PDB file of C-alpha atoms and ligand atoms in Angstrom:
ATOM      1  CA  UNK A 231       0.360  13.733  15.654  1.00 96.00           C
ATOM      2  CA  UNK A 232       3.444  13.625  14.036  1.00 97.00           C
ATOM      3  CA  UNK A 233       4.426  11.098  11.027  1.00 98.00           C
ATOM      4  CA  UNK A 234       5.062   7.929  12.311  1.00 98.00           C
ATOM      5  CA  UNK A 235       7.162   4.455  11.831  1.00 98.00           C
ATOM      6  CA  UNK A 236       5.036   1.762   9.885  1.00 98.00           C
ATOM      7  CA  UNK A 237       6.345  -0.958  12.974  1.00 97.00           C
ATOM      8  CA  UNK A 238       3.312  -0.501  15.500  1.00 97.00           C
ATOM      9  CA  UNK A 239       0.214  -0.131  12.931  1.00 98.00           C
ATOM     10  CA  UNK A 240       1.635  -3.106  11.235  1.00 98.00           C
ATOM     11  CA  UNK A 241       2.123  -5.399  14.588  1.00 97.00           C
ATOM     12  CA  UNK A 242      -1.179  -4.412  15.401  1.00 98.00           C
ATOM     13  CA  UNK A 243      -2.609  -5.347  11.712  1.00 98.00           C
ATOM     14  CA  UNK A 244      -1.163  -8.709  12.083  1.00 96.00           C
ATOM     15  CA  UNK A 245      -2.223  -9.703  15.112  1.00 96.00           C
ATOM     16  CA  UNK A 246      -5.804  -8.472  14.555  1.00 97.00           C
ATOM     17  CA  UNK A 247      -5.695  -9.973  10.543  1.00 97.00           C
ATOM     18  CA  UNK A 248      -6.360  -7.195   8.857  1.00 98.00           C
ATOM     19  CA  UNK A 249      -3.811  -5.204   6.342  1.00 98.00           C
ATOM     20  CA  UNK A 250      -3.185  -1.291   6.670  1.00 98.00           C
ATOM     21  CA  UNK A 251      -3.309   0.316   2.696  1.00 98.00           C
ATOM     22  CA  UNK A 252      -0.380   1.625   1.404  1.00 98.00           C
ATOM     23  CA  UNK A 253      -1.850   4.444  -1.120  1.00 98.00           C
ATOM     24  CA  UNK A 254       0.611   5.902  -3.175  1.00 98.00           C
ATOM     25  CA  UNK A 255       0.842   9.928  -3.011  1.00 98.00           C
ATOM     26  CA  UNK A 256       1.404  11.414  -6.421  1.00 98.00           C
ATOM     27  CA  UNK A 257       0.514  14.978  -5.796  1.00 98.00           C
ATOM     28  CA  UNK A 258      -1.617  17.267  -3.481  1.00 98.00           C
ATOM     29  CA  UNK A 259      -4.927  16.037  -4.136  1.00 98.00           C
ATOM     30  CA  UNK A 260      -4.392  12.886  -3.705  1.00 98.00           C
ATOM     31  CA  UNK A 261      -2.822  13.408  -0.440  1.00 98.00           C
ATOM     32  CA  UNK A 262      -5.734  15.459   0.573  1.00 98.00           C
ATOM     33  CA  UNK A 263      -7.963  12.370  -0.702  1.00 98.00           C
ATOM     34  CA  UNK A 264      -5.670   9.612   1.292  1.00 98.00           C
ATOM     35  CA  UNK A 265      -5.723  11.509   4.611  1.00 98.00           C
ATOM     36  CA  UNK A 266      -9.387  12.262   4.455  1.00 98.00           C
ATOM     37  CA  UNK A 267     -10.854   9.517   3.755  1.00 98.00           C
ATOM     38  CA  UNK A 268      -8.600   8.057   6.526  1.00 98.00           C
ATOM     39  CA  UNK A 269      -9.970  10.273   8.646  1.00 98.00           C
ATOM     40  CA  UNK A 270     -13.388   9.625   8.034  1.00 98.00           C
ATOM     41  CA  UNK A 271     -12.765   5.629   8.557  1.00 98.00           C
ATOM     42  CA  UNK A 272     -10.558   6.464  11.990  1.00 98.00           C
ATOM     43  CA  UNK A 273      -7.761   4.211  10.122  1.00 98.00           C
ATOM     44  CA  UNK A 274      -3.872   3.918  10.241  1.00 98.00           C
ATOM     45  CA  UNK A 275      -2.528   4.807   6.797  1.00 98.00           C
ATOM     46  CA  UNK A 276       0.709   4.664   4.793  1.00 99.00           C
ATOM     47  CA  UNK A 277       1.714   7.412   2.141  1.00 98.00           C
ATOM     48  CA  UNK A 278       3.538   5.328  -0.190  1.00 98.00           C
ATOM     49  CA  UNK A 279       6.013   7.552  -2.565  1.00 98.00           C
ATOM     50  CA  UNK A 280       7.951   6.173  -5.290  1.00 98.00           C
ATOM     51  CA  UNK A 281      11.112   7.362  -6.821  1.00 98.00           C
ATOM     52  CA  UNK A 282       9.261   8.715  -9.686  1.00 97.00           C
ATOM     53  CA  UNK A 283       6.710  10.769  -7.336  1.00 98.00           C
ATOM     54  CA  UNK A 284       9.607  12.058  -5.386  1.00 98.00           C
ATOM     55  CA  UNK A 285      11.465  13.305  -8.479  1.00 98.00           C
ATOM     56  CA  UNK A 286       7.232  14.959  -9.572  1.00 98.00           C
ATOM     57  CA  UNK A 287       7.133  16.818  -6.565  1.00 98.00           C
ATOM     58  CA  UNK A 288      10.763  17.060  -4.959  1.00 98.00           C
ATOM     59  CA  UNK A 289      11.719  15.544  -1.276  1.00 98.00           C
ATOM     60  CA  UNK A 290      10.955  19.120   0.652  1.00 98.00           C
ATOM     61  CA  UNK A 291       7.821  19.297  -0.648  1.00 98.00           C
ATOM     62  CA  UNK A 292       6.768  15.657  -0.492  1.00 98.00           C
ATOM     63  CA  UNK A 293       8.026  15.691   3.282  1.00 98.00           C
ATOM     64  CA  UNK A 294       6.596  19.343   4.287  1.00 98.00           C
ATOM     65  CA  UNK A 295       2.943  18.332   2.720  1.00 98.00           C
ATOM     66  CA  UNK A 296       3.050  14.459   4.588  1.00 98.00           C
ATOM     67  CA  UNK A 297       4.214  16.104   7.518  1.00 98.00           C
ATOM     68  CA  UNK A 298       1.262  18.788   7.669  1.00 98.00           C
ATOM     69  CA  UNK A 299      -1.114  16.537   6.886  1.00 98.00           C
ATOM     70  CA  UNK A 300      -0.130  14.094   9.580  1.00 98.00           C
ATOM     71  CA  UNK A 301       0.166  16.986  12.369  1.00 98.00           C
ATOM     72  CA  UNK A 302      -3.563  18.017  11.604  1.00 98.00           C
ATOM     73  CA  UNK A 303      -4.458  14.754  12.082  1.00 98.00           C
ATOM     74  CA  UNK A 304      -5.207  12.107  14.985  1.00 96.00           C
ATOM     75  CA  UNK A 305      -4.523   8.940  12.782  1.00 98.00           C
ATOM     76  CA  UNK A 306      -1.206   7.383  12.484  1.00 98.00           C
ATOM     77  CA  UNK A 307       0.182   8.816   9.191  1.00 98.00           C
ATOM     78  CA  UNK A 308       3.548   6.577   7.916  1.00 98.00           C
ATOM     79  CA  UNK A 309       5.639   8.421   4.580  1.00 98.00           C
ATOM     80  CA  UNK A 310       7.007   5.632   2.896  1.00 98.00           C
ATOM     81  CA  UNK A 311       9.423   5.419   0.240  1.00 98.00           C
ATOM     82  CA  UNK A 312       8.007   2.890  -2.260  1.00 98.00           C
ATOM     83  CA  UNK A 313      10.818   0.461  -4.318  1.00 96.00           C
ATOM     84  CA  UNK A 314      13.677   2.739  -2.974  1.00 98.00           C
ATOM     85  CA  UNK A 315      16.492   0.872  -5.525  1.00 97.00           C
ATOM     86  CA  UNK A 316      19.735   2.033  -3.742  1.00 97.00           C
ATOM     87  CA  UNK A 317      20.871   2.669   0.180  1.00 98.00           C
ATOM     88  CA  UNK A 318      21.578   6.338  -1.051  1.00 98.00           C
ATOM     89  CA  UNK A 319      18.052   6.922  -1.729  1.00 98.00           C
ATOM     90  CA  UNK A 320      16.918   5.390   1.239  1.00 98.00           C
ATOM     91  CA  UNK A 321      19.303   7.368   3.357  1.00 98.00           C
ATOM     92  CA  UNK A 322      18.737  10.259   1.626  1.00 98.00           C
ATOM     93  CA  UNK A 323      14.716  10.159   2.660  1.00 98.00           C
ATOM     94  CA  UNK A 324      15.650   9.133   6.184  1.00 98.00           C
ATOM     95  CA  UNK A 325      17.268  11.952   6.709  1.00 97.00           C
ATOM     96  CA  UNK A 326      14.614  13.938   4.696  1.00 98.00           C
ATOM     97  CA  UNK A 327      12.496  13.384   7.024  1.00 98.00           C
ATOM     98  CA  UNK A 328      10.155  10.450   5.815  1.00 98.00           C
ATOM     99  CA  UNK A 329       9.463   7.719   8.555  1.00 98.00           C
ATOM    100  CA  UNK A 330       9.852   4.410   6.686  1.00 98.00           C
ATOM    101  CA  UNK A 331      11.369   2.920   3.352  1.00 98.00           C
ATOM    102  CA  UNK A 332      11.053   0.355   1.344  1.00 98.00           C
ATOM    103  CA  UNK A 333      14.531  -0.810   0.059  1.00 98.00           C
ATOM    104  CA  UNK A 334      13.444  -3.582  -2.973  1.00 96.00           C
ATOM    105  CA  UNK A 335      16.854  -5.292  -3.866  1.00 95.00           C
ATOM    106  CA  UNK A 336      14.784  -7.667  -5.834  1.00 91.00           C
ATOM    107  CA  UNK A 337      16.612  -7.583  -8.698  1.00 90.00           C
ATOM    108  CA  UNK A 338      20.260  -7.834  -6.384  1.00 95.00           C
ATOM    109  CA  UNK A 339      21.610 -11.801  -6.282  1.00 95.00           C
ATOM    110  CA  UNK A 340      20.192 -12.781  -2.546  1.00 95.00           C
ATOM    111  CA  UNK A 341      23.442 -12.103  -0.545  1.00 96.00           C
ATOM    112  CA  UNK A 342      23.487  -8.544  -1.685  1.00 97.00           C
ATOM    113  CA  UNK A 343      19.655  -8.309  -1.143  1.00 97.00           C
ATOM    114  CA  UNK A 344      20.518  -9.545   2.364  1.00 98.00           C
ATOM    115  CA  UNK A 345      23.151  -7.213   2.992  1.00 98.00           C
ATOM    116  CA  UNK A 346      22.069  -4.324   1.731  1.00 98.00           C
ATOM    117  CA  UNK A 347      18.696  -4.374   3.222  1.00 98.00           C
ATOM    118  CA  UNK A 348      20.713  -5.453   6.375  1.00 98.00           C
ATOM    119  CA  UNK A 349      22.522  -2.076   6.462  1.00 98.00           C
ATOM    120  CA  UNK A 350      19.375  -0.090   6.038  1.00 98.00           C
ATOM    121  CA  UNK A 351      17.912  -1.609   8.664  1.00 98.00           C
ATOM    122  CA  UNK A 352      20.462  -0.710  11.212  1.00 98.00           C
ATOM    123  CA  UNK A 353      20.610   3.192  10.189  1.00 97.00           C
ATOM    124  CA  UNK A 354      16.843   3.023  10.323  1.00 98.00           C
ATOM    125  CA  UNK A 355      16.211   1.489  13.139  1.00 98.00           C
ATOM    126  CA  UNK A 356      18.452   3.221  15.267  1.00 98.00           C
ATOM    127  CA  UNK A 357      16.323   6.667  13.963  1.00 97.00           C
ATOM    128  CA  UNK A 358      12.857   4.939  14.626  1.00 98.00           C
ATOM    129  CA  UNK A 359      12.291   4.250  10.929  1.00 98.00           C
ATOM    130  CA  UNK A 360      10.600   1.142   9.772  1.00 98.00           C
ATOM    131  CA  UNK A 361      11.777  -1.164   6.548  1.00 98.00           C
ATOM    132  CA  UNK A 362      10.454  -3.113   4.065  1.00 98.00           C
ATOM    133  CA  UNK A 363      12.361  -5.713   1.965  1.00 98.00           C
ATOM    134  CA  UNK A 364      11.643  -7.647  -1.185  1.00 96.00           C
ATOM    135  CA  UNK A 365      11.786 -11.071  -2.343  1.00 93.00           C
ATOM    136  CA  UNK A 366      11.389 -12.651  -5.570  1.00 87.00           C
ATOM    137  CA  UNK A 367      10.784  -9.813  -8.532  1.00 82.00           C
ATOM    138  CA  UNK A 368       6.836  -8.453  -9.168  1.00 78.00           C
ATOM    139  CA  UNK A 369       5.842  -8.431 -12.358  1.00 75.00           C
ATOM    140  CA  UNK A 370       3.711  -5.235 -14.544  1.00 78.00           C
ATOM    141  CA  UNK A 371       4.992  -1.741 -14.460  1.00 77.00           C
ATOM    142  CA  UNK A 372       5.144   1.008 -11.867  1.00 75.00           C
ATOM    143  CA  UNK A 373       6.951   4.265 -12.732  1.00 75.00           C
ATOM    144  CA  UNK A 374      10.630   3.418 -14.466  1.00 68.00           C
ATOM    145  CA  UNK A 375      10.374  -0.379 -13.078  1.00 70.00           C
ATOM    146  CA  UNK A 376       8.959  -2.490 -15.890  1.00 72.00           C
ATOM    147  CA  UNK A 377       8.760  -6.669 -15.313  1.00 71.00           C
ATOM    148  CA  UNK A 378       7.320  -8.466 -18.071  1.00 68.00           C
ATOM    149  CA  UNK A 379       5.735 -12.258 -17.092  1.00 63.00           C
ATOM    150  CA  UNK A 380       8.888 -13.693 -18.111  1.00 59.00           C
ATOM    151  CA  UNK A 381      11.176 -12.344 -15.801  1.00 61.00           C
ATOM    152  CA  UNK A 382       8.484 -12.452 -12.608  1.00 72.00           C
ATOM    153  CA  UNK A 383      10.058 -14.460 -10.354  1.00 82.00           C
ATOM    154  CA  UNK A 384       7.609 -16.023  -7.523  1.00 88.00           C
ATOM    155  CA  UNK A 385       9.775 -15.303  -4.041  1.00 87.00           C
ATOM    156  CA  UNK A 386      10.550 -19.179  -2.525  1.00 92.00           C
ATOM    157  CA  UNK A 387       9.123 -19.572   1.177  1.00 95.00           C
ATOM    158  CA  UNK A 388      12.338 -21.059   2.427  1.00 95.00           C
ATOM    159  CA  UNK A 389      14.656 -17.758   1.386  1.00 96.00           C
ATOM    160  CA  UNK A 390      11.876 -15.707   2.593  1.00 96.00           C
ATOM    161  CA  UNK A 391      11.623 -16.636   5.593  1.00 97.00           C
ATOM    162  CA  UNK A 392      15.102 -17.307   6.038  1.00 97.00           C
ATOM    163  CA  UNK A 393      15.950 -13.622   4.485  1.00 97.00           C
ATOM    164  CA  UNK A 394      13.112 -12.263   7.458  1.00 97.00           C
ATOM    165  CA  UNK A 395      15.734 -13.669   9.962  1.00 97.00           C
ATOM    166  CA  UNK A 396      18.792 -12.341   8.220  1.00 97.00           C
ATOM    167  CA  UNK A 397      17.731  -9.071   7.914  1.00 98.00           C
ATOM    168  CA  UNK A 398      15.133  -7.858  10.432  1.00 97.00           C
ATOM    169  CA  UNK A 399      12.617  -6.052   8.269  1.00 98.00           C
ATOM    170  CA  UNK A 400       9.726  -4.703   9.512  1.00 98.00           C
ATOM    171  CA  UNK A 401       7.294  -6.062   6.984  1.00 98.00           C
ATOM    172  CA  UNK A 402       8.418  -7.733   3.477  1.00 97.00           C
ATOM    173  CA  UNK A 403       7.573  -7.622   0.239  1.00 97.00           C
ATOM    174  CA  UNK A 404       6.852 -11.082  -1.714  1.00 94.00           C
ATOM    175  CA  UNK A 405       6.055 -12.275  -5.111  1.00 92.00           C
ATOM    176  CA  UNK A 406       2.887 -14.452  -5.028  1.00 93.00           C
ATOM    177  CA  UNK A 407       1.651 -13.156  -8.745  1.00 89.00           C
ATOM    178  CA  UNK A 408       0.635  -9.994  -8.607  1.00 88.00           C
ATOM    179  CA  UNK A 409       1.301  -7.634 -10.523  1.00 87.00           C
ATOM    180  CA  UNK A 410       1.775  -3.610 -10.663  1.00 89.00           C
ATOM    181  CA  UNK A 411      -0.855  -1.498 -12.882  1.00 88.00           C
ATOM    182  CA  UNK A 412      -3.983  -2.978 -14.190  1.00 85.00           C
ATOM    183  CA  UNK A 413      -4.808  -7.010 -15.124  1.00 85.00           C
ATOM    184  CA  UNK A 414      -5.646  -8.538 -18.362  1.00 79.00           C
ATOM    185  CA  UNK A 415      -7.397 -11.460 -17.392  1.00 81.00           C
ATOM    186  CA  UNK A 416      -7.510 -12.317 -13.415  1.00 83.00           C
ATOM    187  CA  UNK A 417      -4.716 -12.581 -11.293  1.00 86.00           C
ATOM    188  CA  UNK A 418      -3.916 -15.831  -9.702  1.00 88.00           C
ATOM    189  CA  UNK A 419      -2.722 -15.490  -6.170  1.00 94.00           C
ATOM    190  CA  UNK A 420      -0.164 -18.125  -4.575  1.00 95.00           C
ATOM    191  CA  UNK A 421      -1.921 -18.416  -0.827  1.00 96.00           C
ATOM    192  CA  UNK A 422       0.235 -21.389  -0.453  1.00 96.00           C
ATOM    193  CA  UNK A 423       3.431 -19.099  -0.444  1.00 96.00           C
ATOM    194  CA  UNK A 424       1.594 -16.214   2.142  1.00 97.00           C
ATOM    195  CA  UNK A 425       0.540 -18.744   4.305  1.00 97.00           C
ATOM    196  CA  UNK A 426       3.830 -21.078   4.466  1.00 97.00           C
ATOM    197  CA  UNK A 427       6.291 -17.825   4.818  1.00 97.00           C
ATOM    198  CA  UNK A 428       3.317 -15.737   7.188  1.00 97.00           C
ATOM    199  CA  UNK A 429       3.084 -18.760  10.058  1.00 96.00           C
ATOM    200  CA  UNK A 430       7.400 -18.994  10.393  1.00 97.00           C
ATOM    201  CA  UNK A 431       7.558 -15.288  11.006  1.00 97.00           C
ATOM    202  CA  UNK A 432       5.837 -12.203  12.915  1.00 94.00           C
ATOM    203  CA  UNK A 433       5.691  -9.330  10.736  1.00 97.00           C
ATOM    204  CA  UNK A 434       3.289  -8.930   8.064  1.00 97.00           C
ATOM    205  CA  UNK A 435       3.578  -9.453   4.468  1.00 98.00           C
ATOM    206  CA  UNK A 436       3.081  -7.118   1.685  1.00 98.00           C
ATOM    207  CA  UNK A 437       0.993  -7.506  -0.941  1.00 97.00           C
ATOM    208  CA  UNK A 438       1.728  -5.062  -4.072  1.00 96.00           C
ATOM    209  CA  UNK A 439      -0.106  -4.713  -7.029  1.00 94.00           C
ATOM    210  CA  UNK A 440      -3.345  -4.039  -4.934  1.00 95.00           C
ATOM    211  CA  UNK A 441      -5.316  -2.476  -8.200  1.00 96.00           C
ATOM    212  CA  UNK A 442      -7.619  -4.774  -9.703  1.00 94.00           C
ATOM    213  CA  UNK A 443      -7.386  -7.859  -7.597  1.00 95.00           C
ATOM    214  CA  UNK A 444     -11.159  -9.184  -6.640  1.00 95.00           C
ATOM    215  CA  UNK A 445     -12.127  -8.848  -3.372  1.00 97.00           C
ATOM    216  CA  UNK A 446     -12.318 -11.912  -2.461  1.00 96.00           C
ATOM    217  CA  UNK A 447      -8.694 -12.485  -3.422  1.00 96.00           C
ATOM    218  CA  UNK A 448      -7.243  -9.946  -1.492  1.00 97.00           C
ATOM    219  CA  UNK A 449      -9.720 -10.828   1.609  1.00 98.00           C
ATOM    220  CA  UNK A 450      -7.883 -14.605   1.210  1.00 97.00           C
ATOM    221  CA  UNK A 451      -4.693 -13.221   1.321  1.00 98.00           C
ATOM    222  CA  UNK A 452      -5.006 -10.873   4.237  1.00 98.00           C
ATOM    223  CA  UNK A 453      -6.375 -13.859   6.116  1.00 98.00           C
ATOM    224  CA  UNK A 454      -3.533 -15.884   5.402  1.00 97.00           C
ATOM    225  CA  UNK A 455      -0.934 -13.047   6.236  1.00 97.00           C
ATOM    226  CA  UNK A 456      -0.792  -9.833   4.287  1.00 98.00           C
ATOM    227  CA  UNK A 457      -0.601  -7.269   6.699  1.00 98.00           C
ATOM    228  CA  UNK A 458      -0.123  -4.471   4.129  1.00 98.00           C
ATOM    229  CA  UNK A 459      -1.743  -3.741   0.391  1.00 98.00           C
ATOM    230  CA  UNK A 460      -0.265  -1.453  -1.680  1.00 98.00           C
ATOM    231  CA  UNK A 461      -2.882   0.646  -4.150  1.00 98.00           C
ATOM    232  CA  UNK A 462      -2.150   3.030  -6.656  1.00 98.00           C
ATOM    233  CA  UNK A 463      -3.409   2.729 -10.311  1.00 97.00           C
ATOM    234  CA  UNK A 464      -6.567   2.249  -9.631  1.00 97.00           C
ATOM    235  CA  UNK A 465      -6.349   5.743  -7.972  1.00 98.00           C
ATOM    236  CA  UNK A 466      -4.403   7.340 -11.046  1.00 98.00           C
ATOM    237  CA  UNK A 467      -7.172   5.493 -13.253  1.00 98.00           C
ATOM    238  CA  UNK A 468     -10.444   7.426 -10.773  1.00 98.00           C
ATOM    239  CA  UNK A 469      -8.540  10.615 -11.202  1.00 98.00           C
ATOM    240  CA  UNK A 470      -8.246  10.469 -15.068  1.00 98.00           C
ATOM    241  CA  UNK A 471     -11.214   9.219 -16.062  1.00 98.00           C
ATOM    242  CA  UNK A 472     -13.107  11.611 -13.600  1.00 98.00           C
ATOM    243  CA  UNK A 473     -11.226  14.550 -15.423  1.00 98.00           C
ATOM    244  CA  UNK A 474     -11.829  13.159 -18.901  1.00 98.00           C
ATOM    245  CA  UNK A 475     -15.588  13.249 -17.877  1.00 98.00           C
ATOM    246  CA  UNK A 476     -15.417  16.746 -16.906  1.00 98.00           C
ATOM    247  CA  UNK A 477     -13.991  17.866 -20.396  1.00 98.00           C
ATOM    248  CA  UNK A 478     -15.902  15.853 -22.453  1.00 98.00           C
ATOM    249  CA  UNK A 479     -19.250  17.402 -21.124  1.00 98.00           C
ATOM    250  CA  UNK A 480     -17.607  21.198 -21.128  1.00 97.00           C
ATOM    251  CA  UNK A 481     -14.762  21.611 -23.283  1.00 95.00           C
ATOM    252  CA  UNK A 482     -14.347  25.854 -21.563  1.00 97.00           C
ATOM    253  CA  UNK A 483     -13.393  24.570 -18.045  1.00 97.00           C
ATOM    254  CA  UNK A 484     -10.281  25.602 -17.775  1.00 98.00           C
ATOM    255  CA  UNK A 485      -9.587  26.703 -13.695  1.00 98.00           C
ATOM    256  CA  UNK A 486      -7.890  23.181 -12.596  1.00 98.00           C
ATOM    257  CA  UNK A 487     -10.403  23.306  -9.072  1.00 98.00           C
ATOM    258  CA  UNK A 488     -12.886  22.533 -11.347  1.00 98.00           C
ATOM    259  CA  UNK A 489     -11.896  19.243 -12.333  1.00 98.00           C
ATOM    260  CA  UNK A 490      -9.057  18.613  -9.735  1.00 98.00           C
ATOM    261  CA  UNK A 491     -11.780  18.535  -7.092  1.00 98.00           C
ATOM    262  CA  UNK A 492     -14.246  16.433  -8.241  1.00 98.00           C
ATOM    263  CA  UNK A 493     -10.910  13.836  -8.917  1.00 98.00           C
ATOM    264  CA  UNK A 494     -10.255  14.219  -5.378  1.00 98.00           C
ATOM    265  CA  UNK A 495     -13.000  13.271  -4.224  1.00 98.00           C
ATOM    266  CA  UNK A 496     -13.342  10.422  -6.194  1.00 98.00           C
ATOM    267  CA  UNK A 497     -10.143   9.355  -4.893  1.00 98.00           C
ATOM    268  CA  UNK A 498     -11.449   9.614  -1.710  1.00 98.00           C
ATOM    269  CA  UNK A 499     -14.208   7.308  -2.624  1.00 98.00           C
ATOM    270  CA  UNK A 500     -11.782   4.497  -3.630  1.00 98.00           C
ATOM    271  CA  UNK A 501      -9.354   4.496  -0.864  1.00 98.00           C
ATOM    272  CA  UNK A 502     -12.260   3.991   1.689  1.00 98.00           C
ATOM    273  CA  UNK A 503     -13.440   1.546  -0.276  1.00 98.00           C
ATOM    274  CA  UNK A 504      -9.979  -0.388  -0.091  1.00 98.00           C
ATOM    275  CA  UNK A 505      -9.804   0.718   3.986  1.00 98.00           C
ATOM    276  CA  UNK A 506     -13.109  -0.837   4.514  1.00 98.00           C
ATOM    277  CA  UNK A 507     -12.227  -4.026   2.257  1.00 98.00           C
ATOM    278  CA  UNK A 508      -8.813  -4.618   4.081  1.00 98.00           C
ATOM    279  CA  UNK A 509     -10.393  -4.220   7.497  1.00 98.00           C
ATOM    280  CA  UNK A 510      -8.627  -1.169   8.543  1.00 98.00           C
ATOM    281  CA  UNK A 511     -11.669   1.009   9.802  1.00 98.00           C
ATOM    282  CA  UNK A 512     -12.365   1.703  13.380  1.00 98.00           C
ATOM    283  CA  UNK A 513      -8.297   0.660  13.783  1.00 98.00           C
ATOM    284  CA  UNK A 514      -6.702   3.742  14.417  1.00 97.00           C
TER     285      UNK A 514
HETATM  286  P1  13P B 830      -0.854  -0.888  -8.291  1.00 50.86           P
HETATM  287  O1  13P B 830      -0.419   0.320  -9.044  1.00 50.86           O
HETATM  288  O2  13P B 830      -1.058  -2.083  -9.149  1.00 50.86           O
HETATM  289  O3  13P B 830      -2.029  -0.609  -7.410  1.00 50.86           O
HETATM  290  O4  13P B 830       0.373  -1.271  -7.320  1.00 50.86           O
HETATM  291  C1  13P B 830       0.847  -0.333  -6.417  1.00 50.86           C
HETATM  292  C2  13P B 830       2.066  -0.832  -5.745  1.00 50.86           C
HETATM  293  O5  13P B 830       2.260  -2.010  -5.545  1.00 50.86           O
HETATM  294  C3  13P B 830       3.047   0.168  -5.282  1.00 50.86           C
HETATM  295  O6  13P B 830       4.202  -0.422  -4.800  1.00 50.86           O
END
């Protein structure tokens, strides 16, 4: 079938409390790796693509290999723009060809958030594109973005709710303290904040910084009102480490198959352990 919007697969996640994985797409392998092990689980899925990956692999390519993948397939595939930063960006996908964005005016006083995210939403909309907002600031480091502890700001249940109403999103982004890349130390999740902003409205939340959270946390938080985890270092961490095995039991490999494959299929591995974990299986 062909790419679709994140809006339906995220209704449905909500209402039936479980969360659809955002996986993050940094080249062909682990594309391959998302989609199959998708497959395999019969679950909705979102290709999650941040400005950095775009740049790696170049919007053509990025849409031509989500789109192929998604018209081989009988799942609902969703190519998301991850942390787009301006409207340019986000219009520039759209009309790429990817079928939601994520416009994260986080670090934009609220107003401009609002309105911003506001306009995005109309264009999008009006194509059959899905969007996700951002409140308060996430802390750690994902491509370019770097927020040290300092400067993570936990989003406030009142503005979140209230910025839900304002702006129409289709699922939305908050701070509840976690963080991008890998933990030192275990995170500590504000439930309090999911389940105060999740009951006042009817899309799902997002919860990002997926990698490294226990599973019990991230089972608490989907039952409280994350419709949506995003994963992608712990992915990026698989891949490497499977490679580094490779080499350091036969220094001569040197065709990329041979350690590119057995990466992807670790990849695999992970992502249906996180479909399985977030309840996803069985849903598409
Ligand atoms: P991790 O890299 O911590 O899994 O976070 C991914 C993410 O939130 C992408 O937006």
């Amino acid at each position: 079938m062909p790419l679709v919007s994140m809006t339906e697969m995220l209704k449905k996640a909500k209402s039936g409390k479980y969360a659809v994985g955002q996986f993050n797409m940094n080249n062909l392998e682990f594309l391959q790796a998302i989609v199959e092990a998708s497959e395999e689980e019969n679950s909705p899925v979102i290709l999650g693509v941040s400005e950095g990956a775009l740049k790696y692999m170049g919007l053509d390519y990025t849409v031509a290999l989500a789109k192929t993948a998604a018209d081989n397939s009988n799942i609902p595939i969703a190519l998301h723009l991850d942390h787009g930063s301006t409207f340019d960006i986000s219009m520039k996908v759209i009309h790429g060809g990817f079928s939601s964005v994520m416009f994260d005016g986080s670090h934009h006083p609220y107003e401009e958030n609002v309105e911003i995210t506001k306009k995005i939403v109309e264009t999008a909309h009006a194509m059959g594109i899905s969007v996700e907002g951002e409140l308060g600031t996430i802390g750690g480091t994902e491509d370019d973005i770097s927020v040290d502890e300092e400067n993570a700001r936990l989003a406030d249940p009142k503005e979140a709710i209230r910025f839900y109403k304002e702006t129409n999103v289709d699922a939305l982004a908050i701070a509840v303290g976690s963080a991008h890349g890998m933990y030192i130390g275990e995170p500590k999740l504000h439930y309090e904040i999911i389940e105060a902003v999740s009951k006042e409205i009817d899309i799902p939340l997002v919860l990002h910084g997926g990698s490294g959270i226990p599973d019990e946390s991230v089972k608490k938080a989907i039952s409280l009102g994350i419709g949506k985890v995003n994963v992608n270092t712990e992915n990026q961490i698989v891949m490497t480490n499977t490679i580094r095995e490779i080499f350091a039991k036969n220094q001569n490999v040197y065709d990329p198959r041979k350690y590119l494959g057995p990466a992807r299929d670790a990849i695999k591995e992970v992502v249906r352990g996180k479909i399985r974990l977030f309840g996803s299986n069985g849903k598409a």
